[in-house]
Coordinates of C-alpha atoms in Angstrom, one line a residue:
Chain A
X1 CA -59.6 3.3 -19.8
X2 CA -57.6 0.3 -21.2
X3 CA -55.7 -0.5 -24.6
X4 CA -57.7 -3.0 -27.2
X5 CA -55.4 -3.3 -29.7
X6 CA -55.4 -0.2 -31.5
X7 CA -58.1 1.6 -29.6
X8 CA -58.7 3.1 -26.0
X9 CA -62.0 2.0 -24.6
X10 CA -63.3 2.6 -21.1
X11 CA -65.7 -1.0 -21.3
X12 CA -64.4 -4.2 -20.6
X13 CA -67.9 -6.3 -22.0
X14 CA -67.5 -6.8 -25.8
X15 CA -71.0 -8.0 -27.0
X16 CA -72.4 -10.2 -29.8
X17 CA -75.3 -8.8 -31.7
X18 CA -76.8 -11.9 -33.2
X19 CA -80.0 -13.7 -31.6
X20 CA -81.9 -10.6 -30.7
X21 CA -85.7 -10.6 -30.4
X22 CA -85.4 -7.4 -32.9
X23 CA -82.8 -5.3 -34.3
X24 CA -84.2 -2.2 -31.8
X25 CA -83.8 -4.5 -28.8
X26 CA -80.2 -5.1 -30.1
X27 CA -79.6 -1.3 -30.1
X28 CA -80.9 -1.1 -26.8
X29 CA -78.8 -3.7 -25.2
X30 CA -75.7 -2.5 -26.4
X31 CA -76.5 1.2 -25.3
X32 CA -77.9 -0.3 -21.9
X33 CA -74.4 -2.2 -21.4
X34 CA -72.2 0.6 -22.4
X35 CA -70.5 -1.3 -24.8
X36 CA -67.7 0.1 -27.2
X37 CA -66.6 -2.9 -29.2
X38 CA -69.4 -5.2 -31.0
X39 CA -68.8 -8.6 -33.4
X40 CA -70.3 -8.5 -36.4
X41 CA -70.4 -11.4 -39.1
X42 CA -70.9 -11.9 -43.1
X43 CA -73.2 -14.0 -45.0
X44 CA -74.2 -14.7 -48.6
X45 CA -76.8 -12.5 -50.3
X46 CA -80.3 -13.4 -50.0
X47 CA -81.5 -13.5 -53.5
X48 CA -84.6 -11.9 -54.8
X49 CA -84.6 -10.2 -51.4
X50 CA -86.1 -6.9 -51.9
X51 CA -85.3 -5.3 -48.6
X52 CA -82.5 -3.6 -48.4
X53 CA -80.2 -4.8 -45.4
X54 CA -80.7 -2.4 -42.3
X55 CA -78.3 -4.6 -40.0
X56 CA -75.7 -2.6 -41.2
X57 CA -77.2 0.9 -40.6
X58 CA -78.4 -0.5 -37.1
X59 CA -74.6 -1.0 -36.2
X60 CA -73.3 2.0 -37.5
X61 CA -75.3 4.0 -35.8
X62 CA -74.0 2.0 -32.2
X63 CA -70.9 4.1 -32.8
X64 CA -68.6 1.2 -31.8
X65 CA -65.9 -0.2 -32.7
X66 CA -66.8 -3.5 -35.5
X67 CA -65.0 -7.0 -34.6
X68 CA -66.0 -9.0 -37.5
X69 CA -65.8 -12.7 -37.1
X70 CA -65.1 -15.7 -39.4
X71 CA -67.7 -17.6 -38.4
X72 CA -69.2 -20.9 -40.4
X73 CA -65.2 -21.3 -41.2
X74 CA -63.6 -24.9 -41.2
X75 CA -60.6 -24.1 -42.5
X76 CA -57.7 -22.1 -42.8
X77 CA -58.3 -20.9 -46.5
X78 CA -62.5 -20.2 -46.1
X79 CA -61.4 -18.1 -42.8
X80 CA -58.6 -16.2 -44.5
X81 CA -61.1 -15.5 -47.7
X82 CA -63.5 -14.4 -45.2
X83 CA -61.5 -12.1 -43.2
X84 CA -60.3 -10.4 -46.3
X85 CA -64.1 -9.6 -47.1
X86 CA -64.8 -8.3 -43.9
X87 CA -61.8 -5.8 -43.9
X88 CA -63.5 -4.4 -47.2
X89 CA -67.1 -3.9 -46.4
X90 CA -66.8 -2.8 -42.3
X91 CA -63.4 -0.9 -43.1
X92 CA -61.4 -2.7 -40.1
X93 CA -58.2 -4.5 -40.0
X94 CA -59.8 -6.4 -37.0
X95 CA -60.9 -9.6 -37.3
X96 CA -62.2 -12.6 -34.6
X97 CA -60.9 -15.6 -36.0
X98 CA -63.0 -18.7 -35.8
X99 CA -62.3 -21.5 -37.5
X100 CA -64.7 -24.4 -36.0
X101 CA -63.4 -28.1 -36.2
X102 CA -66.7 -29.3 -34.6
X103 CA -70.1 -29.0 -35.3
X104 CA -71.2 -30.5 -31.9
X105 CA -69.5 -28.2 -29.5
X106 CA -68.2 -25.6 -32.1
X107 CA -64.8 -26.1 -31.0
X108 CA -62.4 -24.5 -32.6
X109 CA -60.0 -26.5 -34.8
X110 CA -56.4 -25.2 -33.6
X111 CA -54.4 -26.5 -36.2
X112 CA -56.5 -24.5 -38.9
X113 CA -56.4 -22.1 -36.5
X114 CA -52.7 -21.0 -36.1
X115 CA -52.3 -22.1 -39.8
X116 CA -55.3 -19.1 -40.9
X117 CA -53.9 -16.7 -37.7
X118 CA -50.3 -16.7 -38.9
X119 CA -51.6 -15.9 -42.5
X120 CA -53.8 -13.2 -41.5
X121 CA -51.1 -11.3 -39.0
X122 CA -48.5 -11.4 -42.4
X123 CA -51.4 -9.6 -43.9
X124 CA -51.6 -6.7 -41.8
X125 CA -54.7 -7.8 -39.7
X126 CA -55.1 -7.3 -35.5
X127 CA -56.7 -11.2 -35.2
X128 CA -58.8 -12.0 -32.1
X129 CA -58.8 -15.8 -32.0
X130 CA -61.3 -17.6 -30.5
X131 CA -59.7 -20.6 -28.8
X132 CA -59.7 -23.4 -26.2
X133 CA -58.1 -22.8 -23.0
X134 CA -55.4 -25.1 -23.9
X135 CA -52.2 -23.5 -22.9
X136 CA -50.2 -25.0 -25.8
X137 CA -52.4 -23.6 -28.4
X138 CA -52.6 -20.1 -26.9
X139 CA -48.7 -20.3 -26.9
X140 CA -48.2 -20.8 -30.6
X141 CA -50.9 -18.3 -31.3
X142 CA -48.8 -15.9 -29.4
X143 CA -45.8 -17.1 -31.3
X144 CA -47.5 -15.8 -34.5
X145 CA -47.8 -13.0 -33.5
X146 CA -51.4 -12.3 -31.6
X147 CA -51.6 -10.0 -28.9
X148 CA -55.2 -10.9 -27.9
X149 CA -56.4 -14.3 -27.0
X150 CA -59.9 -15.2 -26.4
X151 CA -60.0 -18.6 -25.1
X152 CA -63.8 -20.2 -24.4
X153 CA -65.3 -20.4 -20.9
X154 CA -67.6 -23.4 -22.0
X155 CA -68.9 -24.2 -25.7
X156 CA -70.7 -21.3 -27.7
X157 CA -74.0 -21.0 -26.4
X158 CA -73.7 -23.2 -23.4
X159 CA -74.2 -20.8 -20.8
X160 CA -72.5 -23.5 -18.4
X161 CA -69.9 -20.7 -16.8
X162 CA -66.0 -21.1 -16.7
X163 CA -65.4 -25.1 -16.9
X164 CA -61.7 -25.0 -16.6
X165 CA -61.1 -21.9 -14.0
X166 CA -57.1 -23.8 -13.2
X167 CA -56.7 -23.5 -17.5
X168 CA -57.3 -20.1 -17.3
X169 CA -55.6 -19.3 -14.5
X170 CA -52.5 -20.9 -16.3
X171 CA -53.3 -18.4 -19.6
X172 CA -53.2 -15.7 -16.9
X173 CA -50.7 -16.2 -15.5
X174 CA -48.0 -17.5 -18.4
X175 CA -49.4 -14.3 -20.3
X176 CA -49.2 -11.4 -18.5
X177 CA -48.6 -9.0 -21.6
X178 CA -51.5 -10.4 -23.9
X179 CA -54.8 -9.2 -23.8
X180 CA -57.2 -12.3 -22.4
X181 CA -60.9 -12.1 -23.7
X182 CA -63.0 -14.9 -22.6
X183 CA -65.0 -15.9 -24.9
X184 CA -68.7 -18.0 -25.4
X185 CA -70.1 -19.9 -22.9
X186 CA -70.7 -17.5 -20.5
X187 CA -74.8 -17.6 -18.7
X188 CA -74.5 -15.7 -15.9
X189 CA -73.5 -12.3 -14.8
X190 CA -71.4 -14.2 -12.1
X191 CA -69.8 -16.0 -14.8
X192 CA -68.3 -12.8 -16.0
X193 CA -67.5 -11.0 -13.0
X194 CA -66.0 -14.6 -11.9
X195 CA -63.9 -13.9 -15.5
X196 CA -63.1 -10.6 -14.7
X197 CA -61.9 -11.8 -11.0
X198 CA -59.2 -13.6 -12.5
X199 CA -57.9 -10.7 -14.3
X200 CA -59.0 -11.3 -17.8
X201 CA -59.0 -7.7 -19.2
X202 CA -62.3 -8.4 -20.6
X203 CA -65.7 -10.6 -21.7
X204 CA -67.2 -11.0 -24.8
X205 CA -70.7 -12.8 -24.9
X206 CA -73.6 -12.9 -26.8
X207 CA -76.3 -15.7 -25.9
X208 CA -76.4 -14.5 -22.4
X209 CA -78.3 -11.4 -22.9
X210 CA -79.7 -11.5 -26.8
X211 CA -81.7 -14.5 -25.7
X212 CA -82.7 -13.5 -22.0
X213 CA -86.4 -12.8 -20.9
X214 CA -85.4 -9.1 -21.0
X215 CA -81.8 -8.4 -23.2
X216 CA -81.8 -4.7 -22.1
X217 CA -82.4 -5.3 -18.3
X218 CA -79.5 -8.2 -18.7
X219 CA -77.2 -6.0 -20.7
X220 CA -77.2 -3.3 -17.6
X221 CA -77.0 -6.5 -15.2
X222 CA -73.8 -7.7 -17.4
X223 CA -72.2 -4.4 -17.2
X224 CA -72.4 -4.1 -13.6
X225 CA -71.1 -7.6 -13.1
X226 CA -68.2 -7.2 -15.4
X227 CA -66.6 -4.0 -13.7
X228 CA -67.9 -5.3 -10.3
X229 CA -65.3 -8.4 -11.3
X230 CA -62.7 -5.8 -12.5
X231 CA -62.9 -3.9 -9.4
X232 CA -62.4 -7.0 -7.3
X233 CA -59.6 -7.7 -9.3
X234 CA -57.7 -4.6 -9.1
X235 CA -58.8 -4.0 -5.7
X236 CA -57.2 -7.4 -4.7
X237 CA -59.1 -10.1 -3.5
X238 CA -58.2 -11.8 0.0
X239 CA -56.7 -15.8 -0.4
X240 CA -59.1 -18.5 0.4
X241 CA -58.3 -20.3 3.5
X242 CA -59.1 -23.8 4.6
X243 CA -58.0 -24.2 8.1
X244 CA -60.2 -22.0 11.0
X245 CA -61.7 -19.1 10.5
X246 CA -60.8 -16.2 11.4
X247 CA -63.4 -13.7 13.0
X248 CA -63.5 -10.3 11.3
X249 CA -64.3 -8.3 14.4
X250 CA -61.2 -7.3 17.0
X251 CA -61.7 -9.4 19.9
X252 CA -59.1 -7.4 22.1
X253 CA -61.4 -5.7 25.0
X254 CA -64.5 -7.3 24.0
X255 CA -67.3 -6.5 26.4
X256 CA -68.0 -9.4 28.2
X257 CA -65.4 -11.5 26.9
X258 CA -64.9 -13.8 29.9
X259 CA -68.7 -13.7 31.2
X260 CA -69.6 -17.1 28.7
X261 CA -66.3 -19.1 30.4
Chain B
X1 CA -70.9 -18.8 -71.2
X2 CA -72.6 -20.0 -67.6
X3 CA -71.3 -19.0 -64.4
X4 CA -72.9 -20.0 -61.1
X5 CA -74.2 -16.3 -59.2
X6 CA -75.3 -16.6 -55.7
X7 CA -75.6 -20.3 -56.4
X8 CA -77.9 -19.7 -59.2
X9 CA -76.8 -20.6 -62.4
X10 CA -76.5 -17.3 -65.2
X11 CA -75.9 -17.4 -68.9
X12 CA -73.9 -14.4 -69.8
X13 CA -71.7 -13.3 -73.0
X14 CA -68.0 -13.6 -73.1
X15 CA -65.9 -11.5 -71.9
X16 CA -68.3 -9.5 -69.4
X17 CA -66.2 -8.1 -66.2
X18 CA -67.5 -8.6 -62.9
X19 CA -68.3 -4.9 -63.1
X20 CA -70.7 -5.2 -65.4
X21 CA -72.3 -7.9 -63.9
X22 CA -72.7 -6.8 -60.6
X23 CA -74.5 -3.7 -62.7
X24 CA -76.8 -5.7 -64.0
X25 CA -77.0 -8.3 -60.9
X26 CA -77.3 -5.4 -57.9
X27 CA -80.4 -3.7 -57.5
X28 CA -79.5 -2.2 -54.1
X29 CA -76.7 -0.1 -52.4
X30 CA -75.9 -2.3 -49.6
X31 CA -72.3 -3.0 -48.4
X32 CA -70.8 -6.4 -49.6
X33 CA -68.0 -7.9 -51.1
X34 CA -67.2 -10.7 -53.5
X35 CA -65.7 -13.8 -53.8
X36 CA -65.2 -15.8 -57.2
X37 CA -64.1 -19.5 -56.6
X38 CA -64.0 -18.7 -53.0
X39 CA -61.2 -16.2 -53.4
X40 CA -61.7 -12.7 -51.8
X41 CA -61.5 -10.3 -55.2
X42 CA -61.1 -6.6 -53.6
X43 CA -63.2 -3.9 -55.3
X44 CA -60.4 -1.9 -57.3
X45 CA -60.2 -5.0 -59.5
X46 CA -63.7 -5.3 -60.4
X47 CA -63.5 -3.3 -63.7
X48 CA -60.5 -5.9 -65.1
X49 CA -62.0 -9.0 -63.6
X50 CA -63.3 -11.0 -67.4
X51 CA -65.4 -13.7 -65.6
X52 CA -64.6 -17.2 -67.0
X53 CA -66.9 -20.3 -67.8
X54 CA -68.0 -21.9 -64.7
X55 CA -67.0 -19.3 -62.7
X56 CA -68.6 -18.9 -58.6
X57 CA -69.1 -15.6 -57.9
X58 CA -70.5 -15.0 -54.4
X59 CA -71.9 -11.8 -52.9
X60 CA -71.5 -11.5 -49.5
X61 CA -72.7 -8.7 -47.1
X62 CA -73.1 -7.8 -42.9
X63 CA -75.4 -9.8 -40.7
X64 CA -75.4 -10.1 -36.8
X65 CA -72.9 -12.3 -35.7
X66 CA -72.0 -13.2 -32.1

């Protein structure tokens, strides 16, 4: 078990649940990758819609814990407006805080970032913000006052893996009290147990498994590679070498040892 | 008096409350929340909210997001 925040959880793969063949096949994947926590997002009504909006009975029935996001946000203002809306209709002071600055990579735009995170924290909410893995940036989001940072692998829907592994060594290492989620770009299952490896507490993806061959078989895969990563972790993984190598058997009283002289 | 609803324009008489249009405007019992000029307006101050001339009210609700 591990602290998120406000709430004990056991899973360390927080999971998107946008971009799946079919809300049923959504349901699925979250149940088949044992996740607790799932991000959630707000739109305008569709007008002259006459079906009612089943997303939302979909989730509730996941039983998990609701991270809304901000997402579509450019600024500051639209973010804060949109986090405040969220609060009221999935009843959670939680909030993933994205506030893009470009539409090409969806990076996020930091300045409107710390500017909408040090807002949102004076208003009572627990903000997740989805950031670069620029050490500068993380440090004044921390200085705000967020305990969770969730820095990008790669660019949202990239699938390209952890770009930057020495940046996010450096988040690990300069914040050993804050809860590190990466983020988006994540493909592979090896990219998250690669993630997990380096001691992030946890991953949060989306892409990856809503928009695989076969979301529910991914899912499982993603949820073995995520606590195969934590395990490493925790078990404590042996330093790389680059001189010799070293043989792995004992070679004291090997049988034959000085026949091949 | 015209106000722009779900970026639709609407002719309504003065001093109708959001309450009252949402009553009329709602045919459903989904969750949501509103926004008028972009600002968040929490639910407990739908019944005293007059809507004003060229207001933008915006109904928002939950959809998949990653």
């Amino acid at each position: 078990m591990w602290q998120l925040a406000d709430k004990t959880i056991s899973s360390r793969l927080l999971l998107g649940t946008a971009q799946y063949p079919s809300l049923k096949i959504m349901q699925e994947s979250v149940a088949a990758a044992e996740a607790e926590v799932v991000t959630v997002s707000l739109r305008r009504q569709i007008i002259h819609s006459p079906q009612e909006n089943t997303f939302f009975d979909y989730i509730k029935s996941l039983d998990c814990h609701l991270l809304p996001n901000t997402a579509g946000c450019r600024n500051a203002d639209d973010a804060i407006t949109t986090a405040q809306m969220a609060r009221e209709i999935f009843g959670t002071h939680w909030i993933k805080l994205e506030v893009i600055g470009d539409d090409h990579t969806l990076q996020p735009d930091p300045f409107e970032l710390i500017n909408a995170a040090n807002s949102l924290i004076k208003m009572g909410f627990e903000v997740f913000p989805y950031c670069t893995d620029d050490f500068i940036v993380c440090q004044r989001l921390v200085d705000c006052g967020c305990k969770v940072l969730m820095p990008w692998a790669a660019p949202i829907g990239s699938g390209r893996g952890i770009i930057a592994p020495h940046a996010l060594e450096i988040l690990r290492l300069r914040f050993p009290n804050i809860i590190l989620i990466v983020d988006a770009g994540i493909g592979k299952p090896s990219h998250a147990a690669e993630a997990m490896e380096r001691g992030f507490d946890a991953v949060l993806l989306n892409s990856a498994i809503a928009r695989a061959n076969q979301p529910v078989q991914m899912a499982h895969a993603f949820k073995h590679a995520v606590w195969a990563g934590r395990d490493a972790y925790e078990a404590g993984m042996i330093p790389e070498r680059n001189d010799a190598a070293v043989s792995c058997t004992p070679l004291i009283d090997t049988p034959f040892w000085l026949a091949g002289r | 008096m015209k106000i722009i609803f779900n970026d639709q324009l609407l002719l309504i008489g003065p001093g109708t409350t959001l309450s009252q249009l949402l009553e009329i405007k709602l045919n459903h019992t989904n969750a949501f929340a509103i926004a008028i000029n972009h600002r968040f307006v929490p639910k407990e101050k739908y019944e005293t909210i007059f809507l004003q001339e060229n207001d933008i009210v915006h109904v928002i609700t939950p959809m998949q997001g990653g």
